[in-house]
Coordinates of C-alpha atoms in Angstrom, one line a residue:
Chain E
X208 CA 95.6 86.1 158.0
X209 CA 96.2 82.7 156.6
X210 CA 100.0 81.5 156.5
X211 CA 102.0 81.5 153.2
X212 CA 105.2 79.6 153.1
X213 CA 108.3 80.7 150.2
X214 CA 110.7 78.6 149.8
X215 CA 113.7 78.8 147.9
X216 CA 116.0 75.9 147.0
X217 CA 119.2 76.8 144.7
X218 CA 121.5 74.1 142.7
X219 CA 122.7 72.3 145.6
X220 CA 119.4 70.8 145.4
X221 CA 118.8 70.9 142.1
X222 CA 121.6 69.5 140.9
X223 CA 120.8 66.6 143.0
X224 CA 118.9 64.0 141.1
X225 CA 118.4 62.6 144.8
X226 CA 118.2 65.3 147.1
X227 CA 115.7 66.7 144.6
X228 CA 113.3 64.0 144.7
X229 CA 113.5 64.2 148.3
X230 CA 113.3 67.9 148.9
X231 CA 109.8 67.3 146.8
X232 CA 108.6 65.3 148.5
X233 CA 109.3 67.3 151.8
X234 CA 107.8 70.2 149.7
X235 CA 104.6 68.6 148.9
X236 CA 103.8 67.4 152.5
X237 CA 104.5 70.8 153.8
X238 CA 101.1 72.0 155.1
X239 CA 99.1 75.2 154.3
X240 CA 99.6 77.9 150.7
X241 CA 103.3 77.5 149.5
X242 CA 105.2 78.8 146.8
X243 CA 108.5 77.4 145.6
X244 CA 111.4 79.3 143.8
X245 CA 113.8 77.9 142.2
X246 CA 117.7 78.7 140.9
X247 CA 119.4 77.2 138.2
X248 CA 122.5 75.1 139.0
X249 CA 125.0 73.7 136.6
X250 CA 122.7 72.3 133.7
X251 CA 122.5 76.1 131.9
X252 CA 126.5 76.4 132.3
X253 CA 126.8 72.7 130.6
X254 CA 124.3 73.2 127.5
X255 CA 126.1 76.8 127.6
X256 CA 129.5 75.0 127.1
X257 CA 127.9 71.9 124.6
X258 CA 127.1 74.9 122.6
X259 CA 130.3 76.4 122.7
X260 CA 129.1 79.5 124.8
X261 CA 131.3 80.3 127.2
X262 CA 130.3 81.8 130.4
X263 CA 130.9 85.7 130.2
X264 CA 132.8 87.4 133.3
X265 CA 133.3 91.2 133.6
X266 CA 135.4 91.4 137.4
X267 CA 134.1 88.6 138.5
X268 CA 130.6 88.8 138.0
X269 CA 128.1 86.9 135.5
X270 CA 127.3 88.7 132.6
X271 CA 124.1 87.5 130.4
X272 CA 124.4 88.4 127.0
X273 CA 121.9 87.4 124.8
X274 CA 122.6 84.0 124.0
X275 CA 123.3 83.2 127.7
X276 CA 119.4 84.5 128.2
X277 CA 118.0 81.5 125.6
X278 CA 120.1 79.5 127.0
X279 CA 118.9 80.2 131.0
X280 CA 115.3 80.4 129.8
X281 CA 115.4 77.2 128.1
X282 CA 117.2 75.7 131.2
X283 CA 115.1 77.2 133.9
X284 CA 111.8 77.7 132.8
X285 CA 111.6 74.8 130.2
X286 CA 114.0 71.6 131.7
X287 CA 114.2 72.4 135.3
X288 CA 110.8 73.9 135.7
X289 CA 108.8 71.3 133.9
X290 CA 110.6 68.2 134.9
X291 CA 109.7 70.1 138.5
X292 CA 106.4 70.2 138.2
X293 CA 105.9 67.0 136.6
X294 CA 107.4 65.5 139.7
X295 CA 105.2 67.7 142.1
X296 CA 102.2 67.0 140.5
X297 CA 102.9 62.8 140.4
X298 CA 103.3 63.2 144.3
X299 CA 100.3 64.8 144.5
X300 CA 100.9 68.5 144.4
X301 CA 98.7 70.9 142.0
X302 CA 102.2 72.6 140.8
X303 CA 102.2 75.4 138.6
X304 CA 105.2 76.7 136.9
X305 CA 105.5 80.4 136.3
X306 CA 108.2 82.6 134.4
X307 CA 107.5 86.2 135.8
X308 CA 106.0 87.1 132.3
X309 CA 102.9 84.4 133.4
X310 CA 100.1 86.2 134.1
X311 CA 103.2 89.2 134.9
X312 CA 104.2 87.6 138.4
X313 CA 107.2 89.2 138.5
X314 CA 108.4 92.5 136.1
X315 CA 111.7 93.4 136.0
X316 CA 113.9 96.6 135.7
X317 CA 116.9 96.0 133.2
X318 CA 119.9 96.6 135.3
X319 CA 121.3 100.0 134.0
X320 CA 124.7 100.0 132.6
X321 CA 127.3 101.2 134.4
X322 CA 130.9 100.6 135.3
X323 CA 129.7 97.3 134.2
X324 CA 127.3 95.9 131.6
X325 CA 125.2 93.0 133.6
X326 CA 123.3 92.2 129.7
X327 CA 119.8 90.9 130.5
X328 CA 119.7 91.2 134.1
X329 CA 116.4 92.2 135.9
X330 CA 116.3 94.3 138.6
X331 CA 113.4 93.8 141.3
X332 CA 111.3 96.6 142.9
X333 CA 108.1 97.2 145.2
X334 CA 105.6 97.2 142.2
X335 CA 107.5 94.0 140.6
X336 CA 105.3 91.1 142.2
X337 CA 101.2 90.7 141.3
X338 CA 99.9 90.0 144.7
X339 CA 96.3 89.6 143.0
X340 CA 97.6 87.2 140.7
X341 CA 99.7 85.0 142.8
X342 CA 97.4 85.2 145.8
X343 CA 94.2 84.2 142.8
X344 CA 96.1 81.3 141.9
X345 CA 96.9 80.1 145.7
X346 CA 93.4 80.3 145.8
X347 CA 92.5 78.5 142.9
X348 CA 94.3 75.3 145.2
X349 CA 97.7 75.8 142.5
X350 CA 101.0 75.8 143.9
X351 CA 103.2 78.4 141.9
X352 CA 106.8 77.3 141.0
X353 CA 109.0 80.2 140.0
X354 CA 112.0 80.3 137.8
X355 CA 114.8 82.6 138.0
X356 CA 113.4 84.7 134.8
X357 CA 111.5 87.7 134.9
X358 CA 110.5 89.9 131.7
X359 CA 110.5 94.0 131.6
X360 CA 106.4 94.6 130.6
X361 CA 107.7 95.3 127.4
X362 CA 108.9 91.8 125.5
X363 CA 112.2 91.8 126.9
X364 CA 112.8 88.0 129.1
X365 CA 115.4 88.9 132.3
X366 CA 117.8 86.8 134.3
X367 CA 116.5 87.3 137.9
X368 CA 118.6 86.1 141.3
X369 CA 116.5 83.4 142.5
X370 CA 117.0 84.8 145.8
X371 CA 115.6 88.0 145.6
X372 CA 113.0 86.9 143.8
X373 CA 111.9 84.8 146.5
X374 CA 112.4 87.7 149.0
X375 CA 110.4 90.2 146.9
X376 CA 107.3 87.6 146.8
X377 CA 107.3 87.0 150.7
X378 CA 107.4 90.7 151.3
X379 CA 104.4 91.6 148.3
X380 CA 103.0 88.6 149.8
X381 CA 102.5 89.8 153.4
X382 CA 100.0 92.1 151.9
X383 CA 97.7 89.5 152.4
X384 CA 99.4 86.7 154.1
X385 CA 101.4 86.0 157.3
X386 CA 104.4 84.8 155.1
X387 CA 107.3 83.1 156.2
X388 CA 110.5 82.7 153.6
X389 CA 113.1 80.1 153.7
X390 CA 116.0 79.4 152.7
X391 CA 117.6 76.5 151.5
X392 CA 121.3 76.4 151.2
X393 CA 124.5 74.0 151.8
X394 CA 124.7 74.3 155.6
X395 CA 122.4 73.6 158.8
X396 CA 122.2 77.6 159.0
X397 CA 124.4 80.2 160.9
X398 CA 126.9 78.1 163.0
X399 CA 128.9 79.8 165.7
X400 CA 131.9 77.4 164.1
X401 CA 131.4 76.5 160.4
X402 CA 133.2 73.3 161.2
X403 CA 130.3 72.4 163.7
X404 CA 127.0 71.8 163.0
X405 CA 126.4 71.4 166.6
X406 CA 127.2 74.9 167.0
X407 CA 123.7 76.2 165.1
X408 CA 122.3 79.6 166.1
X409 CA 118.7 78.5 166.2
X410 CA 117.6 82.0 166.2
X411 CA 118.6 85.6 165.6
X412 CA 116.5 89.1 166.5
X413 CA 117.0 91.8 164.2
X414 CA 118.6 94.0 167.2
X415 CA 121.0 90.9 167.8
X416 CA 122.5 91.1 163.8
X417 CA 125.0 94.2 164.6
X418 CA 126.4 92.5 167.7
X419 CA 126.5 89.1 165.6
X420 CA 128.6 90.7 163.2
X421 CA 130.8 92.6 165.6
X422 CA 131.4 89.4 167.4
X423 CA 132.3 87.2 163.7
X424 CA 129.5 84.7 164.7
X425 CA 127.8 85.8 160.9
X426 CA 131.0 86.9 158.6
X427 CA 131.8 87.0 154.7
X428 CA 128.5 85.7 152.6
X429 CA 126.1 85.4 155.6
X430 CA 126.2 88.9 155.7
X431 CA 124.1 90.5 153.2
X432 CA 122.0 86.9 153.6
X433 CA 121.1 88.0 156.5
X434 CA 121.1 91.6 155.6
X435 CA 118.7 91.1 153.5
X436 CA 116.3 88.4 155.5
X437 CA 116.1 91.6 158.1
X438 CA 115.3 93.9 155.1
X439 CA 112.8 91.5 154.5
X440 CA 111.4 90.7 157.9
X441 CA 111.4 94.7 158.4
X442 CA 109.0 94.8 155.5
X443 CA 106.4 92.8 156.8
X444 CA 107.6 89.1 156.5
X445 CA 107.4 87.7 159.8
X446 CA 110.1 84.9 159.8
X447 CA 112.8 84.0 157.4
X448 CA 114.6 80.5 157.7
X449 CA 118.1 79.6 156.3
X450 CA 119.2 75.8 156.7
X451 CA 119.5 72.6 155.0
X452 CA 117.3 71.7 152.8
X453 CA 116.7 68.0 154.0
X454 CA 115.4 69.4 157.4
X455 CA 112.7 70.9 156.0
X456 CA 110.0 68.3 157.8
X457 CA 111.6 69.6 160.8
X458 CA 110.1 73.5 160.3
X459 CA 106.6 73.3 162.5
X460 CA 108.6 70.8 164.9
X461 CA 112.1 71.0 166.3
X462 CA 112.4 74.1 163.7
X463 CA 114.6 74.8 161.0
X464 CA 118.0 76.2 160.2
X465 CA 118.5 79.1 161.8
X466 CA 115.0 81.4 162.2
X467 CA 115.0 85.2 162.0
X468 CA 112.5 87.4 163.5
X469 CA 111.8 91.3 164.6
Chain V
X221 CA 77.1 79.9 128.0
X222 CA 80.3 82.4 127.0
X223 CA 81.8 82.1 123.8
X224 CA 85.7 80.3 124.3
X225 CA 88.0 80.4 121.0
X226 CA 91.1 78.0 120.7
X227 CA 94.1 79.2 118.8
X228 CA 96.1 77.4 117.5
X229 CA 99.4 78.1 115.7
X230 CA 102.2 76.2 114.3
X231 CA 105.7 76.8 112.6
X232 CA 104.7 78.9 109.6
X233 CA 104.0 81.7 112.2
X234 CA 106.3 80.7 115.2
X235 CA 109.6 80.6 112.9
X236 CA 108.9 84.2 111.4
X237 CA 109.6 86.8 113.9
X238 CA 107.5 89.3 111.8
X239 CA 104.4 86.9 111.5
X240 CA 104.8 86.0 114.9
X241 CA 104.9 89.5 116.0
X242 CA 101.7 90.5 113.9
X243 CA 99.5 87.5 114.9
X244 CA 100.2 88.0 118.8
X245 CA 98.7 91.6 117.8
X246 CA 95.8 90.0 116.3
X247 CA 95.0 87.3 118.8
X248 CA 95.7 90.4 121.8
X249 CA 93.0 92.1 119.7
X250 CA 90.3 89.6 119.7
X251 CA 87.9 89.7 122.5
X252 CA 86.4 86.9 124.4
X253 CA 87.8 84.2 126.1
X254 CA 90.9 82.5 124.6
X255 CA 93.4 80.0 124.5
X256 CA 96.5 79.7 122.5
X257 CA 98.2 76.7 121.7
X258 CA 101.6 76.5 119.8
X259 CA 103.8 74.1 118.4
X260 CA 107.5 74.3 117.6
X261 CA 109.0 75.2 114.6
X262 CA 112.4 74.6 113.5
X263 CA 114.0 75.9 116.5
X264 CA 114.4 72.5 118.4
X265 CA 115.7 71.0 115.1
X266 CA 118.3 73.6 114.9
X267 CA 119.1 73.7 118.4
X268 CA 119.7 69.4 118.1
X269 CA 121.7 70.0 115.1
X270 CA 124.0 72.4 117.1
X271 CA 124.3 69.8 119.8
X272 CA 125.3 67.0 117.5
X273 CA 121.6 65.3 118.1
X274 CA 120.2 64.1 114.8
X275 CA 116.2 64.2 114.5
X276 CA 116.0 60.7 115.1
X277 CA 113.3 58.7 112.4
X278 CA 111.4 55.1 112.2
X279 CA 109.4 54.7 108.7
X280 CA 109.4 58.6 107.9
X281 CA 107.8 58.9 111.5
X282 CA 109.8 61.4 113.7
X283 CA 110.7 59.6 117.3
X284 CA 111.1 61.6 120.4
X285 CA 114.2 60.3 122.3
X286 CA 115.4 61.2 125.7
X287 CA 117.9 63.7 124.4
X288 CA 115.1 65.2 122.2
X289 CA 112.4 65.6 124.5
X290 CA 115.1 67.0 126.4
X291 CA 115.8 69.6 123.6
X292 CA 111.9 70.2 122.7
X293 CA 111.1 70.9 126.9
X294 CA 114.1 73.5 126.5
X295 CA 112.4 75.0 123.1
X296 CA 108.9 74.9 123.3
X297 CA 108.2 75.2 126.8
X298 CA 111.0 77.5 127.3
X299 CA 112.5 79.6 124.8
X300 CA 109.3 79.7 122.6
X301 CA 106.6 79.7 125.0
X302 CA 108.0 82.5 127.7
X303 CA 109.6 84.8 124.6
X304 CA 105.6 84.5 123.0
X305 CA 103.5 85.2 126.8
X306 CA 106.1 88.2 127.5
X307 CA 105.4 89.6 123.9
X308 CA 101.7 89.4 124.6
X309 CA 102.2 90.9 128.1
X310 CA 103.7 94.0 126.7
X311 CA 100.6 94.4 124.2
X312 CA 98.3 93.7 126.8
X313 CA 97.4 90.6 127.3
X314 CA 97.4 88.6 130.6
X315 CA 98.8 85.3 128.9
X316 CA 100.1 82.4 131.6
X317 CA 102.7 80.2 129.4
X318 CA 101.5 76.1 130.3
X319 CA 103.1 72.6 129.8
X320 CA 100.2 70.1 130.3
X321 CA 102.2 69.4 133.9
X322 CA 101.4 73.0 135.1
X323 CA 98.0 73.1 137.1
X324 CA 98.3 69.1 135.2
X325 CA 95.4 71.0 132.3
X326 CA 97.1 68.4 130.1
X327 CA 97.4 65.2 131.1
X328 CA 98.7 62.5 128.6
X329 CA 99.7 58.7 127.9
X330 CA 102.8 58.0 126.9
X331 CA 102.1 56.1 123.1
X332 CA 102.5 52.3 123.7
X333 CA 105.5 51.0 121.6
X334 CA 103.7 48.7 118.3
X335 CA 105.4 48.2 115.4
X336 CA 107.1 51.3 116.0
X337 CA 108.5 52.8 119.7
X338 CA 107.9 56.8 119.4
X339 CA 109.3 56.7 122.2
X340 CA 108.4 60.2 124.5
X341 CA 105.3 61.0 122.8
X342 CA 101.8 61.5 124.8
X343 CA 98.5 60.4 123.4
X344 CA 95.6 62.0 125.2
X345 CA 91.8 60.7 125.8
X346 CA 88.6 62.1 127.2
X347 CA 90.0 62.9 130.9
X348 CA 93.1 64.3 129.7
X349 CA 92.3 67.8 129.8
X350 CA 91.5 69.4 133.2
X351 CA 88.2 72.0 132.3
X352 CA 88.4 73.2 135.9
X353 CA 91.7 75.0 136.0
X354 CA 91.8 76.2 132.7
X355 CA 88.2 77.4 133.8
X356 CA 89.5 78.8 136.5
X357 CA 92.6 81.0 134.8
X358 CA 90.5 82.2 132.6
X359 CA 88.0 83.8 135.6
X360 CA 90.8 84.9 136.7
X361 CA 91.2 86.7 133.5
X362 CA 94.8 84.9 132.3
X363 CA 94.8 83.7 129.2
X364 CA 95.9 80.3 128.8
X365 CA 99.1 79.7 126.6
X366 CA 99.6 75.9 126.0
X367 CA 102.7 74.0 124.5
X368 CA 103.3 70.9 123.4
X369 CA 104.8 69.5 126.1
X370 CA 102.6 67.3 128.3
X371 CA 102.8 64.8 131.3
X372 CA 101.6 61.5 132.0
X373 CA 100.8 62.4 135.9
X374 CA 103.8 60.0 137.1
X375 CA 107.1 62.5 136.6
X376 CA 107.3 61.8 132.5
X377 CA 106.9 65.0 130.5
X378 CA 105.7 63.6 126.8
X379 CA 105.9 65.3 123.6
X380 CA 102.5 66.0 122.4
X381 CA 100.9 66.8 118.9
X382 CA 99.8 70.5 119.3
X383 CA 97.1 70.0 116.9
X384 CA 95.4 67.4 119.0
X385 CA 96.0 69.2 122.3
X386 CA 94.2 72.3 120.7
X387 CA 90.8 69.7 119.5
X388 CA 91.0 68.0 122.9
X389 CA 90.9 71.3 125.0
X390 CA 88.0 72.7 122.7
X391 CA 86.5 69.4 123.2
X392 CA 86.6 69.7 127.0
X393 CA 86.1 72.9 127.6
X394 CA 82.5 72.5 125.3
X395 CA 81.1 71.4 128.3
X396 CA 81.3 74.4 130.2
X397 CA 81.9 77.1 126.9
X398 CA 80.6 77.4 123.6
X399 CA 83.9 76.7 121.5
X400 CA 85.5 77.4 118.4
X401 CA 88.5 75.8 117.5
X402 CA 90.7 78.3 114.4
X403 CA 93.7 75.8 113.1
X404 CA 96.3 78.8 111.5
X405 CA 98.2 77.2 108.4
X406 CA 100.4 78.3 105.7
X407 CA 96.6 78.5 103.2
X408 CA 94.1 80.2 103.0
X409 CA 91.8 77.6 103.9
X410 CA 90.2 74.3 101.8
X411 CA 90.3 75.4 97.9
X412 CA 88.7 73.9 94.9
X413 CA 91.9 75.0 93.3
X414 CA 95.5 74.9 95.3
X415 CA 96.7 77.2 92.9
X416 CA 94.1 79.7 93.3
X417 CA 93.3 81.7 96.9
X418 CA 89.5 82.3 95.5
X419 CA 87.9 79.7 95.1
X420 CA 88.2 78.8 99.1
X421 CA 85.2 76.8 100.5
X422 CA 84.0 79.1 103.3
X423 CA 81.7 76.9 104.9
X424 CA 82.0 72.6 105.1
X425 CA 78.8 71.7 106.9
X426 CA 79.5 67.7 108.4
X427 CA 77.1 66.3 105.9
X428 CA 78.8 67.7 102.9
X429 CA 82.3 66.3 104.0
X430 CA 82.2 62.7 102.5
X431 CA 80.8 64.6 99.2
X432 CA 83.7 67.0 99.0
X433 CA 86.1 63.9 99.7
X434 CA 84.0 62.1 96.5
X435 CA 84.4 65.2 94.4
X436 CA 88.1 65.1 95.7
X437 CA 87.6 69.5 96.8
X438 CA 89.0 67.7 99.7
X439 CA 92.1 65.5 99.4
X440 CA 96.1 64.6 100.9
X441 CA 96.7 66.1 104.3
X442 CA 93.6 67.8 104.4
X443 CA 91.2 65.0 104.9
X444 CA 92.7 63.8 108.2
X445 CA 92.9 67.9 109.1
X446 CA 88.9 68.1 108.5
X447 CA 88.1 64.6 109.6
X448 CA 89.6 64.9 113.3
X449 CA 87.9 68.5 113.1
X450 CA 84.6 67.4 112.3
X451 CA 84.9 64.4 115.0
X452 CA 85.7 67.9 117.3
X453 CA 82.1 69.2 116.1
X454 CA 80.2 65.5 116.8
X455 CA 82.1 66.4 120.1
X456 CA 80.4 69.3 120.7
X457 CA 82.9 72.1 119.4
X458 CA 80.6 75.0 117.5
X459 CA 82.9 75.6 114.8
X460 CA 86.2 74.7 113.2
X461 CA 88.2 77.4 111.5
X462 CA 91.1 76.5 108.6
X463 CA 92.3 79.7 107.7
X464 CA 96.1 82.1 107.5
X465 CA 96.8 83.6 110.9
X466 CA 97.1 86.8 109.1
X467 CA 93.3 87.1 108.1
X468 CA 92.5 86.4 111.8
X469 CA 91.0 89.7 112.7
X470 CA 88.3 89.2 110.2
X471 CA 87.0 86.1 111.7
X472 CA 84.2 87.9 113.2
X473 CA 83.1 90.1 110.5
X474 CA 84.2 88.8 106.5
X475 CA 84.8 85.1 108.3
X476 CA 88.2 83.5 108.3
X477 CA 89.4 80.8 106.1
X478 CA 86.9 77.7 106.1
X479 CA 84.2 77.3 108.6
X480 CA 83.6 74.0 109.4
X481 CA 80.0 73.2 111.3
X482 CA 77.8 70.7 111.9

């Protein structure tokens, strides 16, 4: 099977007028069928507050009420998206940006309301990702670029994580497609001492994660990161990557973050 | 070769949720090939106004400013553009939302500055459309749904006149379909008598334009309309439809609006 590469940056990088431009130009020499997915970063929370919308919290978490979804869908999949692609394609990439209501990439479940109300929040499942249409426009020689919003089948737009998006494509994906997903976050990866970048675990089997844990090597958010890269890897993606996003280049050399296989 | 028709709606229909809502029924009914293109509407201008950004104007001519191609990015090629393909996705219809960036189907030059600087507005020319990925969505059975936002292949998304980006990809895509080109507006078509829906002109034929202009059956705003259409025709474009998006379904049986052919 031919190799597929997913990669995920989030607002670190986006937010980043610099590391952006760099990260896309990484992105664009990157060899082989690729597919990018993107997050949102801090430009939907300042329209959101230039508009006088504040963000909405319910315990903690993110809610998107309606106006928060025009405002995210206006912010990812108009400014961040096309100002994306315009930069991929003027490096010489045949970028295509993609809500998952193109061609239905990605359909959504509306989050069902319990204890609390999440608004317009789409959940991902195994039907939720066109294979045919994704892998038909890889073919075609196009380079999707997917934005964090999804749509139910049935008119209604979703705010998606980015994250899981870019899981649930590398794992519909392998279908057809040795697919490899990676990460791009803050740090050089899982570091045996956060305050050491020396200290990177290059590489993690899935029978090693428990002991990881026991021994607080991966603790607090790496854990259902990496929870979910196994979930991943046990459903047919054969390698998911977590580093920095500037050593991408690095991926078919020295390698990348920290890798993690079967 | 396969018949292609070229849609092309503006903010009569766009702004109305119920017109909007009945003509993506109509153009999900029609069968063939097909390509929508649609402008803006007053969304932007109201989302500008709540920003504090005033629509900015040289000699009655609107100029597109960093801030508001910032705003009509946002509008058209997100909130308008991915509300209209997942509507048409829950009737049906395998629409794929475009800026001219994505797959680069649209590639523009920004206006040079004269007497006036429009500042980020794209002009297109014979290579601007790209007839072999549009070809190629639509083999894969998407159906193409373009905005106004296009890019000048260097990182500079341009604002775009939806009208022209609609002649130009009929135009282009002659070459490999036989086109029509349907322009939806708020009449019924070209009348003898503005006042009076029955005395439409159902069929223009080139030869008869300059006579009609004479007679003055065409006249204001219309004769730039039909001229630029008929220069679509010498351009190899079968037909050019005037008409109300709401008569669309009877463009292949009663006809729709006025015909315009060579």
């Amino acid at each position: 099977m031919k190799q597929l590469t997913i990669i995920k940056i989030g607002g670190n990088v986006i937010d980043s007028s610099e590391k952006l431009h760099q990260f896309l130009l990484d992105f664009t020499a990157l060899p082989g069928d690729k597919i990018l997915v993107h997050g949102g970063g801090k430009i939907a929370t300042e329209l959101g507050t230039s508009l006088g919308i504040e963000p909405k919290m319910v315990d903690g978490r993110r809610i998107t009420d309606i106006e928060t979804l025009r405002i995210v869908t206006m912010v990812y999949a108009g400014l961040i998206n096309k100002n994306m692609v315009a930069q991929l394609q003027a490096r010489g990439c045949n970028a295509i940006g993609l809500s998952g209501a193109d061609g239905n990439v990605i359909r959504a479940v509306k989050r069902p309301v319990g204890s609390i109300d999440y608004g317009f929040v789409g959940d991902l499942n195994e039907a939720s990702v066109s294979v045919q249409t994704l892998d038909s426009l890889l073919k075609s020689g196009l380079v999707p670029v997917l934005c964090a919003i999804t749509h139910d089948g049935d008119t209604q737009l979703l705010n998606t994580n980015a994250d899981t998006i870019a899981s649930a494509v590398a794992v519909a994906m392998s279908a057809v497609y040795d697919t490899r997903l990676v990460y791009c976050f803050e740090k050089k990866g899982v570091l045996r001492d956060v305050e050491d970048d020396l200290s990177l675990v290059t590489e993690i089997k899935r029978n090693e994660f428990e002991q990881l844990k026991d021994e607080g090597v991966v603790s607090g958010g790496m854990i259902p990161k990496l929870h979910n890269a196994f979930e991943a890897i046990r459903q047919g993606v054969k390698a998911v990557y977590i580093g920095k996003a500037d050593e991408l280049p690095q991926i078919d050399t020295e390698g990348f973050g920290t890798r993690l296989i079967d």
